[in-house]
């Protein structure tokens, strides 16, 4: 017997999104999507980085789709959106409440999370201006709350199998979207995650390459692990903004450089995200009951453990519902 009322049966919103996007640097909202709800959610771990918006995408991407939203007819799939650094980029990567962010999405009934991330490329196979869909994580962070099973809740000990930190079907959906959009991308890669907020030294960057990393981020840990602990599919759409300390002869990364390149690439990023959300929504819909069939089967953590941890902590509170962005 599940101790957890299905999260989406809680009176959160009548608009249940089964897929969510976590927007990283440069992506603080989904331009063109029709926002239906803006939810201020509190969780047992505190508030998430931003309100969660539930929005409807356009039905399909079309020619002349400058902003990648498909034209904004607002009749496509529902998607939940959360800004990782807050709307005004006020939360540094090492200060993000990753647990609250993932919990908030789970509490809405979200089953799959696409994490949008600006990353550095450490090697020539992962070049600036292209995309990557990482398949491995090399954690170099410290001090981050990286589990729901740390004794703060009255649940048993759980050990997450983390050999494959990203969801295979969700990665495949991103790769298919990148192919449909004719984007240049790497279909795999190990992402080293540094604590930040500073960027790496040349020696650190070289050491990460020696350790097998091709990509570098400040936020791809612990998001994948926390999503897996809550039995949500999770994959990252990484846009490579720079060559980190300049292994290819380019100038070393700065925040301004990252922001400038993200702004220029935003229509491409949005187009891939929208395309993937449409595919995933259709995939989830054809895999009823949720998380229990076909390629969308999820078996990272015993569902009973997730039920226990959510039930023990009590549901998230969605006290405030706003309208508008
Ligand atoms: C502003 S540059 C450094 C910043 O950009 C990346 O953010 P995100 O992963 O959220 O797209 C990187 O991880 C740093 O947080
Ligand atoms: N070079 C880099 N290092 C860490 N995080 C990044 N995000 C974008 N570029 C990065």
Short mmCIF file of C-alpha atoms and ligand atoms in Angstrom, two decimals, residues 25 117-122 192 194 198-200 216-219 239-245 253-254 258, ligand 2:
data_model
loop_
_atom_site.label_atom_id
_atom_site.label_comp_id
_atom_site.label_asym_id
_atom_site.label_seq_id
_atom_site.Cartn_x
_atom_site.Cartn_y
_atom_site.Cartn_z
CA UNK A 25 21.53 30.34 -16.95
CA UNK A 117 22.32 23.83 -18.83
CA UNK A 118 25.08 26.04 -20.14
CA UNK A 119 28.30 24.05 -20.03
CA UNK A 120 31.91 24.41 -21.01
CA UNK A 121 33.51 22.04 -23.52
CA UNK A 122 36.81 20.57 -22.36
CA UNK A 192 32.40 17.28 -14.51
CA UNK A 194 32.61 21.95 -10.09
CA UNK A 198 34.41 30.61 -9.81
CA UNK A 199 35.51 28.98 -13.05
CA UNK A 200 38.44 26.52 -13.20
CA UNK A 216 32.07 21.11 -17.32
CA UNK A 217 29.16 22.54 -15.35
CA UNK A 218 28.36 23.92 -11.92
CA UNK A 219 24.82 22.52 -11.66
CA UNK A 239 24.55 23.99 -24.72
CA UNK A 240 28.32 24.44 -24.92
CA UNK A 241 29.01 28.12 -24.46
CA UNK A 242 32.81 28.08 -24.18
CA UNK A 243 36.03 26.08 -24.14
CA UNK A 244 36.55 26.63 -20.41
CA UNK A 245 40.13 27.84 -19.90
CA UNK A 253 35.40 31.65 -20.10
CA UNK A 254 33.71 34.56 -18.35
CA UNK A 258 28.40 32.61 -21.38
N1 LIG B 2 33.47 26.67 -18.37
C1 LIG B 2 32.46 26.46 -17.53
N2 LIG B 2 32.69 25.94 -16.30
C2 LIG B 2 31.66 25.70 -15.46
N3 LIG B 2 30.39 25.97 -15.76
C3 LIG B 2 30.12 26.49 -16.95
N4 LIG B 2 28.97 26.85 -17.53
C4 LIG B 2 29.24 27.31 -18.76
N5 LIG B 2 30.56 27.27 -19.00
C5 LIG B 2 31.14 26.75 -17.88
#
